[in-house]
Structures are given as C-alpha cells and as structure tokens.
Coordinates of C-alpha atoms and ligand atoms in Angstrom, one line a residue:
M202 CA -25.7 30.9 23.8
R203 CA -29.3 29.8 23.0
L204 CA -30.2 29.2 19.4
V205 CA -33.2 31.3 18.3
A206 CA -35.2 31.5 15.1
C207 CA -34.7 34.9 13.3
S208 CA -36.8 36.4 10.7
L209 CA -35.1 37.6 7.6
A210 CA -35.9 41.2 8.6
L211 CA -34.3 40.8 12.0
L212 CA -31.2 39.2 10.4
L213 CA -30.8 42.1 8.0
A214 CA -31.1 44.4 11.0
A215 CA -28.1 42.4 12.4
S216 CA -30.0 41.7 15.6
C217 CA -32.0 38.6 16.4
K218 CA -31.8 38.2 20.1
N219 CA -35.1 37.0 21.6
D220 CA -34.7 36.3 25.3
N221 CA -38.3 35.0 25.6
A222 CA -37.9 32.3 23.0
P223 CA -38.2 28.7 24.2
A224 CA -35.0 26.9 25.1
A225 CA -33.4 25.1 22.1
A226 CA -32.4 21.5 22.1
P227 CA -29.2 20.8 24.0
E228 CA -26.1 21.4 22.0
V229 CA -24.4 18.4 20.3
R230 CA -21.3 17.8 22.5
Y231 CA -19.1 16.9 19.5
P232 CA -20.2 19.1 16.6
E233 CA -19.7 18.1 13.0
K234 CA -16.6 19.5 11.4
D235 CA -15.9 20.7 7.9
R236 CA -14.5 17.4 6.6
A237 CA -13.0 18.8 3.4
A238 CA -11.0 21.3 5.5
E239 CA -10.0 18.6 7.9
A240 CA -8.8 16.4 5.1
S241 CA -6.6 19.1 3.7
R242 CA -5.2 19.9 7.1
L243 CA -4.4 16.2 7.8
L244 CA -2.9 15.7 4.3
T245 CA -0.6 18.7 4.6
G246 CA 2.8 18.6 6.4
A247 CA 5.2 15.8 7.4
D248 CA 2.4 13.5 8.8
W249 CA 0.4 13.4 5.6
Y250 CA 1.1 9.7 5.0
R251 CA -0.7 8.7 8.2
H252 CA -4.0 10.0 6.8
A253 CA -3.5 9.2 3.1
V254 CA -5.1 6.3 1.2
F255 CA -2.5 4.8 -1.0
Y256 CA -3.1 3.0 -4.3
E257 CA -0.6 0.6 -5.9
V258 CA -0.5 1.0 -9.7
N259 CA 0.8 -1.6 -12.2
I260 CA 1.5 0.9 -15.0
R261 CA 1.6 -1.8 -17.6
S262 CA -1.9 -2.8 -16.9
F263 CA -3.5 0.5 -16.0
Q264 CA -4.3 2.6 -19.2
D265 CA -2.8 2.3 -22.7
T266 CA -2.8 5.5 -24.8
N267 CA -1.0 4.5 -28.0
G268 CA -2.7 1.2 -28.8
D269 CA 0.3 -1.1 -28.3
G270 CA -1.7 -2.9 -25.6
I271 CA 0.7 -1.8 -22.8
G272 CA -0.3 0.8 -20.2
D273 CA 1.8 3.9 -20.1
L274 CA 2.5 7.0 -18.0
K275 CA 0.3 9.2 -20.1
G276 CA -2.5 6.7 -19.5
L277 CA -2.0 6.9 -15.8
T278 CA -2.0 10.7 -15.9
S279 CA -5.3 10.6 -17.8
R280 CA -6.8 8.5 -15.0
L281 CA -5.9 10.7 -12.0
D282 CA -9.4 12.2 -11.8
D283 CA -10.9 8.7 -11.6
L284 CA -8.5 7.9 -8.7
K285 CA -9.3 11.2 -7.0
A286 CA -13.0 10.4 -7.3
L287 CA -12.4 7.1 -5.6
G288 CA -10.7 8.8 -2.7
V289 CA -7.0 8.1 -3.4
D290 CA -4.4 10.4 -1.9
A291 CA -1.1 8.8 -3.0
L292 CA 0.2 6.4 -5.6
W293 CA 2.8 3.7 -5.3
L294 CA 4.1 3.0 -8.8
M295 CA 5.5 -0.4 -9.6
P296 CA 8.9 -0.2 -11.4
M297 CA 8.7 2.0 -14.4
Y298 CA 12.4 1.8 -15.4
P299 CA 14.0 0.2 -18.5
T300 CA 14.0 -3.6 -18.0
P301 CA 14.3 -6.9 -19.8
F302 CA 11.2 -7.8 -17.8
V303 CA 12.3 -11.1 -16.4
D304 CA 10.8 -10.1 -13.1
S305 CA 8.1 -7.7 -14.3
G306 CA 10.4 -4.6 -14.0
Y307 CA 12.0 -5.6 -10.7
D308 CA 15.0 -6.3 -12.9
I309 CA 16.2 -2.7 -13.6
A310 CA 18.5 -2.0 -16.5
D311 CA 18.8 1.8 -15.8
Y312 CA 17.8 3.4 -12.5
Q313 CA 17.6 6.9 -14.0
D314 CA 15.3 6.4 -17.0
I315 CA 11.8 5.3 -18.0
S316 CA 11.0 2.1 -19.9
P317 CA 10.2 3.0 -23.5
D318 CA 7.1 0.8 -23.0
Y319 CA 5.8 3.4 -20.5
G320 CA 7.1 6.7 -22.0
T321 CA 9.8 9.2 -21.2
L322 CA 11.2 11.2 -18.3
A323 CA 9.2 14.1 -19.6
D324 CA 6.0 12.0 -19.3
F325 CA 7.0 11.1 -15.7
D326 CA 7.5 14.8 -14.8
A327 CA 4.1 15.5 -16.3
L328 CA 2.6 12.8 -14.2
I329 CA 4.1 14.2 -11.0
A330 CA 2.9 17.7 -11.9
A331 CA -0.6 16.5 -12.7
A332 CA -0.8 14.4 -9.6
H333 CA 0.4 17.2 -7.3
A334 CA -2.0 19.6 -8.9
R335 CA -4.8 17.3 -7.7
G336 CA -3.3 16.8 -4.2
I337 CA -2.1 13.3 -5.1
R338 CA 1.4 12.2 -4.0
V339 CA 3.5 9.8 -5.9
M340 CA 5.8 7.2 -4.5
T341 CA 8.1 5.1 -6.7
D342 CA 9.5 1.6 -6.2
L343 CA 13.1 1.6 -5.1
V344 CA 14.6 -1.7 -6.0
L345 CA 18.1 -1.6 -4.5
N346 CA 19.0 -5.2 -3.6
H347 CA 19.7 -6.2 -7.2
T348 CA 19.8 -4.8 -10.7
S349 CA 19.1 -6.5 -14.0
D350 CA 22.0 -8.4 -15.6
Q351 CA 21.6 -5.9 -18.4
H352 CA 22.4 -2.9 -16.2
A353 CA 25.6 -1.1 -17.3
W354 CA 27.0 -1.7 -13.8
F355 CA 26.7 -5.5 -14.1
K356 CA 27.9 -5.6 -17.7
E357 CA 31.1 -3.9 -16.6
S358 CA 31.4 -6.0 -13.5
R359 CA 31.1 -9.2 -15.4
S360 CA 33.6 -8.1 -18.1
S361 CA 36.7 -9.0 -16.0
K362 CA 38.0 -9.6 -12.5
T363 CA 39.9 -6.3 -12.5
N364 CA 37.5 -3.7 -14.0
P365 CA 36.5 -0.6 -11.8
K366 CA 33.2 -2.3 -11.0
A367 CA 34.6 -5.8 -10.5
D368 CA 33.5 -5.7 -6.8
W369 CA 30.1 -4.1 -7.3
Y370 CA 28.3 -7.5 -7.2
V371 CA 28.8 -10.7 -5.1
W372 CA 31.2 -12.9 -7.0
S373 CA 32.8 -16.3 -6.0
D374 CA 35.0 -18.9 -7.6
T375 CA 32.6 -21.6 -6.6
P376 CA 28.8 -21.9 -6.7
S377 CA 28.7 -21.0 -3.0
D378 CA 30.6 -18.7 -0.7
P379 CA 31.2 -19.3 3.0
N380 CA 31.1 -15.6 3.7
N381 CA 28.2 -14.6 1.4
G382 CA 25.9 -17.5 1.1
C383 CA 23.1 -16.2 3.4
G384 CA 22.7 -19.8 4.5
T385 CA 20.9 -20.7 1.3
A386 CA 21.9 -22.6 -1.9
N387 CA 18.7 -21.6 -3.6
D388 CA 17.1 -18.3 -4.8
T389 CA 13.6 -17.3 -3.9
F390 CA 12.2 -19.3 -6.8
G391 CA 14.0 -22.5 -5.8
K392 CA 16.8 -22.4 -8.3
D393 CA 20.6 -22.3 -7.6
A394 CA 21.4 -19.0 -6.0
W395 CA 24.8 -18.8 -7.8
K396 CA 25.2 -18.6 -11.6
L397 CA 28.4 -19.1 -13.6
D398 CA 29.3 -16.1 -15.8
P399 CA 31.3 -17.5 -18.7
T400 CA 33.1 -14.2 -19.4
R401 CA 34.5 -13.7 -16.0
N402 CA 34.5 -17.4 -15.2
Q403 CA 33.1 -16.8 -11.7
Y404 CA 29.7 -17.3 -10.1
Y405 CA 27.5 -14.4 -9.0
F406 CA 24.9 -14.4 -6.3
H407 CA 21.2 -13.8 -7.0
R408 CA 18.4 -13.9 -4.4
F409 CA 15.8 -13.6 -7.1
Y410 CA 15.9 -14.6 -10.8
A411 CA 19.3 -15.2 -12.4
G412 CA 18.7 -12.0 -14.4
Q413 CA 18.8 -10.1 -11.0
P414 CA 22.4 -10.2 -9.6
D415 CA 22.7 -8.9 -6.1
L416 CA 24.7 -5.7 -5.6
N417 CA 27.6 -5.8 -3.1
Y418 CA 26.8 -3.2 -0.4
R419 CA 30.1 -3.9 1.3
N420 CA 31.6 -1.8 -1.5
P421 CA 31.2 1.9 -0.4
E422 CA 30.9 2.9 -4.1
V423 CA 27.7 0.9 -4.3
V424 CA 26.3 2.6 -1.2
K425 CA 27.1 6.0 -2.7
A426 CA 25.6 5.1 -6.1
T427 CA 22.4 3.8 -4.7
L428 CA 21.9 6.7 -2.4
D429 CA 22.4 8.9 -5.5
V430 CA 19.6 7.0 -7.2
A431 CA 17.3 8.0 -4.4
R432 CA 18.4 11.6 -4.7
F433 CA 17.8 11.5 -8.5
W434 CA 14.0 10.7 -8.0
L435 CA 13.6 12.9 -4.9
D436 CA 15.0 15.8 -7.0
R437 CA 12.4 15.0 -9.6
G438 CA 9.7 15.5 -7.0
V439 CA 8.7 12.0 -5.9
D440 CA 7.1 12.0 -2.5
G441 CA 8.9 8.9 -1.3
F442 CA 9.7 5.2 -1.9
R443 CA 8.4 1.8 -1.5
C444 CA 11.6 -0.1 -0.7
D445 CA 11.8 -3.5 -2.3
V446 CA 13.1 -6.4 -0.2
I447 CA 15.2 -3.9 1.7
A448 CA 16.1 -6.4 4.4
L449 CA 18.3 -8.3 2.0
L450 CA 20.9 -5.7 1.0
Y451 CA 24.0 -7.0 2.7
E452 CA 25.1 -10.6 2.4
S453 CA 26.7 -12.6 5.2
A454 CA 27.7 -16.1 6.1
T455 CA 24.3 -17.2 7.5
K456 CA 20.9 -15.5 7.5
C457 CA 20.9 -12.3 5.6
D458 CA 17.7 -10.7 6.7
F459 CA 18.0 -7.2 8.2
I460 CA 21.5 -7.7 9.5
P461 CA 23.2 -4.7 11.3
E462 CA 24.9 -3.4 8.2
T463 CA 21.6 -3.3 6.3
Q464 CA 20.0 -1.4 9.2
A465 CA 22.9 1.1 9.1
Y466 CA 22.3 1.6 5.4
I467 CA 18.6 2.2 5.9
K468 CA 19.4 4.9 8.4
Q469 CA 21.6 6.5 5.7
L470 CA 18.8 6.3 3.2
R471 CA 16.4 7.9 5.8
A472 CA 18.9 10.7 6.4
V473 CA 18.9 11.4 2.6
L474 CA 15.1 11.5 2.6
D475 CA 15.0 13.8 5.6
T476 CA 17.0 16.5 3.7
Y477 CA 13.9 16.9 1.6
K478 CA 10.5 18.1 2.8
D479 CA 7.6 15.8 3.7
R480 CA 9.0 12.7 2.0
T481 CA 8.2 9.2 3.2
M482 CA 9.3 5.6 2.8
V483 CA 7.6 2.3 3.3
A484 CA 9.4 -1.0 3.7
E485 CA 8.5 -4.3 2.1
S486 CA 9.1 -6.3 5.2
T487 CA 10.3 -9.9 4.8
D488 CA 9.1 -10.8 8.3
Y489 CA 5.5 -12.0 8.2
S490 CA 5.2 -12.0 12.0
G491 CA 5.4 -8.2 12.1
S492 CA 7.5 -5.3 11.0
S493 CA 8.3 -3.4 14.2
A494 CA 12.1 -3.7 13.6
Y495 CA 11.8 -1.7 10.4
Y496 CA 10.9 1.5 12.4
G497 CA 14.2 1.6 14.3
S498 CA 13.7 4.2 17.0
G499 CA 10.5 5.4 15.3
K500 CA 12.3 8.3 13.7
D501 CA 15.4 6.9 12.0
M502 CA 14.3 4.2 9.7
F503 CA 10.9 3.7 7.9
H504 CA 7.8 5.8 8.2
M505 CA 5.8 2.8 7.3
A506 CA 6.3 -1.0 6.9
F507 CA 3.9 -3.5 5.5
N508 CA 1.9 -5.5 8.0
F509 CA 1.6 -8.8 6.1
S510 CA 0.3 -10.7 9.1
Y511 CA -3.1 -9.1 8.4
G512 CA -2.5 -8.1 4.8
Y513 CA -1.9 -11.4 3.2
L514 CA -3.4 -13.7 5.8
W515 CA -6.8 -12.1 6.3
G516 CA -8.5 -14.9 4.4
L517 CA -7.9 -17.3 7.3
P518 CA -9.8 -15.5 10.1
F519 CA -12.6 -14.7 7.7
A520 CA -13.0 -18.5 7.1
G521 CA -14.0 -18.8 10.7
T522 CA -16.3 -16.9 13.1
L523 CA -13.9 -15.8 15.8
A524 CA -13.7 -12.0 16.0
A525 CA -10.5 -12.1 18.1
S526 CA -8.5 -13.6 15.2
V527 CA -9.2 -10.5 13.0
A528 CA -8.1 -8.2 15.8
K529 CA -4.9 -10.1 16.8
P530 CA -2.4 -8.9 14.1
F531 CA -3.3 -5.3 15.0
E532 CA -3.0 -5.7 18.7
Q533 CA 0.3 -7.5 18.3
A534 CA 1.7 -4.8 16.0
L535 CA 0.7 -2.1 18.4
A536 CA 2.3 -3.9 21.3
K537 CA 5.6 -4.3 19.4
N538 CA 5.9 -1.2 17.3
P539 CA 7.8 1.9 18.6
A540 CA 5.9 5.2 19.1
G541 CA 5.4 6.9 15.8
A542 CA 5.2 3.7 13.7
Q543 CA 2.5 3.5 11.1
D544 CA 1.9 0.1 9.6
A545 CA 1.0 -0.1 5.9
L546 CA -2.1 -2.2 5.4
P547 CA -2.7 -4.1 2.1
I548 CA -5.2 -6.8 1.4
G549 CA -3.4 -7.8 -1.8
S550 CA -0.6 -6.8 -4.1
H551 CA 1.2 -7.8 -7.3
D552 CA 2.8 -10.7 -5.5
V553 CA -0.3 -12.6 -4.4
N554 CA -3.5 -13.7 -6.0
R555 CA -6.5 -11.4 -6.1
A556 CA -8.6 -10.6 -3.0
F557 CA -11.4 -12.3 -4.8
V558 CA -9.5 -15.6 -4.5
A559 CA -8.4 -15.1 -0.9
A560 CA -12.0 -14.5 -0.1
R561 CA -13.0 -17.8 -1.7
E562 CA -15.2 -15.7 -4.0
I563 CA -17.5 -14.7 -1.1
E564 CA -18.2 -11.0 -1.5
S565 CA -18.9 -10.3 2.1
R566 CA -15.4 -11.5 2.9
W567 CA -13.5 -9.2 0.6
L568 CA -15.7 -6.3 1.6
R569 CA -15.1 -7.0 5.3
A570 CA -11.4 -7.4 4.7
A571 CA -11.3 -3.9 3.1
F572 CA -13.5 -2.5 6.0
V573 CA -10.9 -3.7 8.5
Q574 CA -8.1 -2.4 6.3
M575 CA -9.7 1.1 6.3
T576 CA -10.7 1.3 9.9
M577 CA -7.9 -0.4 11.9
P578 CA -4.6 1.5 12.8
G579 CA -2.4 2.0 9.8
T580 CA -2.3 3.4 6.3
P581 CA -4.4 1.5 3.7
Y582 CA -2.8 0.4 0.4
I583 CA -5.3 -0.5 -2.2
Y584 CA -3.9 -2.7 -5.0
Y585 CA -5.4 -1.4 -8.4
G586 CA -8.6 -3.2 -9.2
E587 CA -9.4 -4.2 -5.7
E588 CA -12.0 -1.5 -5.7
L589 CA -13.7 -3.4 -8.5
A590 CA -13.1 -6.9 -7.1
L591 CA -11.1 -7.6 -10.2
R592 CA -11.1 -11.3 -10.9
P593 CA -7.8 -13.2 -11.5
G594 CA -6.6 -13.9 -15.0
T595 CA -5.2 -17.2 -16.4
Q596 CA -2.5 -16.2 -18.9
V597 CA 1.1 -16.3 -17.8
V598 CA 3.5 -14.0 -19.5
V599 CA 6.3 -13.7 -16.9
D600 CA 5.3 -16.0 -14.0
G601 CA 2.3 -17.3 -11.9
R602 CA 1.9 -13.9 -10.2
D603 CA 0.5 -12.6 -13.5
V604 CA -2.9 -13.8 -12.4
A605 CA -3.2 -10.6 -10.4
R606 CA -1.6 -8.3 -13.0
T607 CA -4.3 -8.2 -15.7
P608 CA -5.5 -4.9 -17.2
M609 CA -7.7 -2.5 -15.4
L610 CA -11.3 -2.5 -16.7
W611 CA -12.6 1.0 -17.2
S612 CA -15.7 0.6 -19.3
K613 CA -17.9 -1.8 -21.2
G614 CA -17.2 -2.9 -24.8
A615 CA -14.1 -3.8 -26.7
G616 CA -10.8 -3.3 -24.8
F617 CA -12.8 -2.3 -21.7
G618 CA -11.4 1.2 -22.0
F619 CA -7.9 -0.1 -21.3
T620 CA -6.6 -0.3 -24.9
T621 CA -7.7 0.0 -28.5
G622 CA -5.2 -2.7 -29.4
K623 CA -4.5 -6.2 -28.1
P624 CA -3.7 -6.2 -24.4
W625 CA -0.2 -7.4 -23.4
I626 CA -2.0 -10.0 -21.2
A627 CA -5.5 -11.3 -21.4
F628 CA -8.2 -9.7 -19.2
G629 CA -9.3 -11.4 -16.0
A630 CA -12.6 -13.2 -15.7
D631 CA -16.0 -11.5 -15.9
P632 CA -14.8 -8.2 -17.4
E633 CA -18.4 -7.2 -18.4
K634 CA -19.3 -7.3 -14.7
T635 CA -16.2 -5.9 -13.0
N636 CA -15.5 -2.7 -15.0
L637 CA -15.7 0.8 -13.6
E638 CA -18.6 1.9 -15.8
A639 CA -20.8 -1.0 -14.8
E640 CA -19.9 -0.8 -11.1
K641 CA -20.3 3.0 -10.9
A642 CA -23.9 2.6 -12.0
D643 CA -24.6 -0.1 -9.3
P644 CA -25.0 1.2 -5.8
K645 CA -24.4 -2.4 -4.5
S646 CA -21.1 -2.9 -6.3
T647 CA -17.7 -3.2 -4.7
Y648 CA -16.8 0.1 -6.2
S649 CA -19.7 1.9 -4.6
F650 CA -18.7 0.2 -1.3
Y651 CA -15.1 1.5 -1.5
R652 CA -16.1 4.9 -2.6
K653 CA -18.5 5.4 0.3
L654 CA -16.2 3.9 2.9
L655 CA -13.3 6.1 1.8
A656 CA -15.6 9.2 1.9
V657 CA -16.6 8.4 5.4
R658 CA -13.0 7.9 6.5
R659 CA -11.8 11.1 4.8
G660 CA -11.0 14.1 7.1
R661 CA -11.4 12.1 10.2
E662 CA -8.1 12.1 12.2
A663 CA -9.1 9.1 14.4
F664 CA -8.7 6.6 11.5
G665 CA -5.2 7.7 10.4
A666 CA -3.8 8.4 13.8
G667 CA -6.2 7.5 16.6
A668 CA -5.9 5.0 19.4
L669 CA -7.4 1.5 19.0
K670 CA -9.4 -0.1 21.7
I671 CA -11.0 -3.5 21.3
L672 CA -14.2 -3.6 23.4
P673 CA -15.1 -6.7 25.3
A674 CA -18.2 -8.0 23.4
D675 CA -19.9 -10.9 25.1
D676 CA -20.5 -12.6 21.7
S677 CA -17.2 -14.0 20.3
S678 CA -18.4 -13.6 16.7
V679 CA -18.8 -9.8 16.9
L680 CA -15.8 -7.5 16.8
V681 CA -16.4 -4.1 18.4
Y682 CA -13.6 -1.6 18.5
T683 CA -13.1 2.1 18.8
R684 CA -10.7 4.6 17.2
S685 CA -10.4 7.9 18.9
S686 CA -8.3 11.0 18.7
N687 CA -8.8 14.4 20.3
D688 CA -12.5 15.0 20.6
E689 CA -13.8 12.3 18.3
T690 CA -14.6 8.6 18.9
Y691 CA -15.8 6.1 16.3
V692 CA -17.1 2.6 17.1
M693 CA -16.8 -0.1 14.5
A694 CA -18.8 -3.4 14.6
L695 CA -18.0 -6.4 12.4
G696 CA -20.0 -9.5 12.2
M697 CA -18.1 -12.8 11.6
D698 CA -21.2 -15.0 11.3
E699 CA -22.1 -15.1 7.7
E700 CA -25.5 -16.8 8.3
D701 CA -27.2 -14.9 11.2
A702 CA -27.5 -11.5 12.8
H703 CA -26.1 -11.1 16.3
T704 CA -26.8 -8.8 19.3
T705 CA -24.1 -8.5 21.8
T706 CA -23.6 -6.6 25.1
V707 CA -20.3 -4.7 25.6
A708 CA -19.7 -4.2 29.3
G709 CA -17.7 -1.2 30.4
A710 CA -17.9 0.4 26.9
N711 CA -18.2 3.8 28.6
L712 CA -19.1 5.6 25.4
P713 CA -18.9 9.4 25.8
G714 CA -22.1 10.1 23.8
D715 CA -24.9 8.6 21.7
A716 CA -24.1 6.7 18.5
Q717 CA -24.8 7.9 15.0
L718 CA -24.6 5.4 12.2
L719 CA -22.2 6.7 9.5
F720 CA -21.6 3.5 7.4
G721 CA -23.1 0.1 7.0
E722 CA -25.9 -1.5 8.9
G723 CA -26.5 -2.1 12.6
T724 CA -27.5 -0.4 15.9
L725 CA -25.5 0.7 18.9
T726 CA -27.3 1.9 22.0
R727 CA -25.8 3.0 25.3
E728 CA -27.1 1.3 28.4
G729 CA -25.4 3.0 31.3
T730 CA -21.7 2.1 31.1
S731 CA -22.5 -0.8 28.8
A732 CA -23.5 -0.7 25.1
K733 CA -25.7 -3.0 23.1
V734 CA -24.7 -3.7 19.5
T735 CA -26.8 -5.4 16.8
I736 CA -25.1 -6.4 13.5
P737 CA -26.5 -8.3 10.5
A738 CA -25.0 -11.5 9.2
A739 CA -21.5 -10.6 7.9
G740 CA -22.3 -7.0 8.8
M741 CA -20.2 -3.9 9.1
A742 CA -21.0 -0.6 10.8
I743 CA -19.2 2.6 11.7
F744 CA -20.8 4.8 14.4
R745 CA -19.8 8.2 15.4
V746 CA -20.2 8.8 19.1
R747 CA -21.6 12.3 19.8
Ligands
NOJ815 C1 9.5 -8.0 -4.1 C2 8.6 -7.6 -5.2 O1 7.3 -7.3 -4.7 C3 8.5 -8.8 -6.1 O2 7.5 -8.7 -7.1 C4 9.9 -9.1 -6.7 O3 9.8 -10.3 -7.4 C5 11.0 -9.1 -5.7 N1 10.8 -8.2 -4.6 C6 12.3 -9.0 -6.3 O4 12.5 -7.6 -6.6
CA816 CA1 1.1 2.0 -24.5

C-alpha cells in the first residue's frame, strides 16, 4: 500500500485514499519495532536470562541505611530504581547469610537466614517483592562446597567421631587422605588443606580458608540437606542461583574438578530447579579454558556458565592491536558449547581487581571491553561500580580482593551517599570523580556510556540470542562482526589501534540492507557484496542493517 498524506478533514472522514498522489519512498525492508514491547516479550518466559543484563551486588558495599557503615538489604531495595534506570534486569547477590566473614560471607554459618549486618528475612522478602514489581529478577549465591566452621552442622560434626553428623565433612586421622586429597596438600590460598580439630582429634579438609570446611557429598544426607537449601530460597521467590565453585563438591584421590559424582549432583540440583517456573542457574566455572562441560546436554545442567577466558583475560588482547585475539574466546566457546548454552560474560567480579586496573587506566580499553561484553554472544554480568569505572581501594579488611569491594559512590559530599557513618572499608580512589551524581551529569562519563549502550541493546533479540559471524576485514586491527536473529542484523566494528583511525574493506559481507549507526562513531557502506568500514582510533560502532 502506498503512503499518502491526508488532511485532518479526510482523516476524520475515515477515508484518505488518493490514487493520484505521487509514489512514496520505498518501504524500509526491516521496519523499526516497539523496543519496550520487545524487551518485555524477551524478558518473559523461560528464556528470559538470555536477554537480561545481570548486575553483581556486594550488599555490604552498596547502600547503608542505618549509619553503621555497612550496606544492607533495605539499602539495596532503595536503589532498585537507580539500577532500573541503568538498564539492569537481574541481580546476583553476593552471600547475605550469617557469617564470621573470614571469606567475605563465602563462609556461611546458617544457610537459611540473613546476616544481622544486612537485615532480616523480612527485609529479603521485601527486596524480592520490590525487585519483581520493577521487572528485576534476583539470583542468590549458592555456596555448597563448604560451610563456615561456625555452622551448626560443623559444630556437631567436630564434637565427636560418633555424632549423627560425624560424616558430614571430610575427616582424616592424618593431615592427608589417599582417598580424598584431591591431589593437593594446599588450599586455594597456599596453606595446608588439612587442619587438626583438637576436640575430635582428627583433621578436616578445606579447599579454601581453614574456616571453610568442605562438606562430604558422599554422605546422602548432605546431598538431601543441600538440595533443601536450594528449595528454601526457591520457595522464597529467588529466580535462581550463582553456584560457587560447584566443580569441587566431591572429593577423590586425585583431581577433584567436576568429577562424575559432582556432575550427577548438578543434574539433581537442576531437576529441583526445573520443578519451579522460569528459574535459572549459572556456574562459577573453575576451567579458564572454557565452560562447555558445565552445560551437560544443554538442558540438564547449567543455563549459564562464566566464560572467564574473555571475562578475566580481556586486558591482554586490548594491550595489542590484533582484532582476532578479542574474537577468539567467543569463537572457541561457540565451537565447543552444546546447543542451548549461554555463556555468562563478566569483565570483573569480587575476585579480581577493578576493570580500571585491568585496562591499565586507559579509558578506551575498559569501555571497549564492556562494548564487547554487551555485543558478543552471552549474557552480560556487570560487577557493581563498573558502570562508574570505580577505582580500586587500598585498605584490606579480609584479604587482597578487598581492593575491588569498596563502597558504591552515589553522590558528591560526605559519605558519597553510601553512608552517614564511617564506611566499613575506605572508599576507592577519586570518589569525587566516580560517583553516580557526577557521572550522570557528564555525557562523556563511563556511566553515560553504559546507559546508552544498554538502551541500544534492550529489546533486540539478536544480542541475547542471535548468531555470531566474524566478518573478514582486510585490516587486522579492526574487528567487524554481526549478530543476527530472525529479521534483524546488527554489525559491530571495533578499532584496536588506539592512535589512528582505520578504514577496512570486508569482502563477501553480503549485508542484506543499508547501515544505520545506532551507537558510537564510524561509517559502514555497502559496495556490492563487500562493505567498507571506517572506525576512529579505539573506536566502537553498532550499525543496524535495514
Ligand atoms: C568463589 C568465590 O567467588 C570466592 O570469592 C570465594 O573465596 C570462593 N569461591 C570460596 O567460596
Ligand atoms: Ca547498615
């Protein structure tokens, strides 16, 4: 049908046909969609996690509401609108359980309660309700490999060799065990992996700090009790779990990573999850070369697994100019992962230093790392403060990882909106520059970059679930790739040269339409079956092909 101009009178008369009118411009082949409607379609139903932007929250450092200098659940609830405004769809909460805090809460003293530092179960329920009311999902950290030595289970287990929980942990008469040593005499932090318990006069095994004894999954009661922990939180309405060091559950004589018994347990956990609606779980993989094994068949283990080969190592390719090294981890993952797999993509976390450091303080590097995270296949996981380029701190309260666990900076002035009291750990560097209030007001800030990029990504199926194609650019410093699904294709261009602009020809690009720049700077023109791309120094661009 031809488009015609109608006068208001004709419109009111419900008739505006004019067959003599000149022909209108040809129709756009791929018309624009209602992106808000698309976003709610994509974020509804079992596949929501493919399209969501996740955000890892360190509750302790997010927002204090009672002046004790410690962030709390009420504080997080009060910040949901800020997260919504950024474009966040789902939260991953670092452990919020009662804890002696020898490993920042990864040492859990009670799986079914909330640390008094953070609030109460009622506060947690209120957080879930407030998040869900805004369309934000909430995932909790399920730490099943070990408990705290202050957990009631361990207190009972250590009390004698004959108590009902005597076999719930991994005990030995000697500081080693030929059947359970996992081929290591040391824990993750380089200390002895076995600790003498004077009451029981036996040694217990710990993969992490001595205050984190490993549970014995060869005892069926432990399997049942831990699956009940998952049910407890699913019943409370959580949308899923981030599963801490899940590969290490079962001990054996040699290497203990992801052995068959652990895989069988993961399938049981998944079966529990699948009795609830639209829940999802993500694995903390211990394999830096890829996480394909964590998906099982693609339907019986994890929905997502962290791809650390890009996530933690992106600083290396960005130190050079070779575009292929940025693409490599994604191509490798796609080649190895089973159908249905969805890698989780971080560029930082509570376990590594801030992106600011990985980027060697070069802004264009952390921005491009985030650009790749948001446009390559997978689900992005933002670590709180990355959207502000939060700087590292220097104070150590627990261990060296505290550099990336400093308080969120919300506004200018005393306490930076985080607390009215003394923060539990000192703020990171440059807080006057890297707070939300200052960055919101600056169109060139990291925050403005994130907000715009997430807005462009929103409601576009190709980014969450589309196919990836790396196009053959004739300039090795320019990465050109497409993401497409159904009737939409997006072309991304990334410049690895930080000094100069580049123009490159992409032979055989075969783009199905002309390019419209949606984000960043650059040009893309079709030249027959080829395309020509121009990108500024350290540039980024997203084009929609129409
Ligand atoms: C992985 C967590 O990310 C890390 O912070 C913790 O120390 C270990 N697991 C032990 O739970
Ligand atoms: Ca508090």
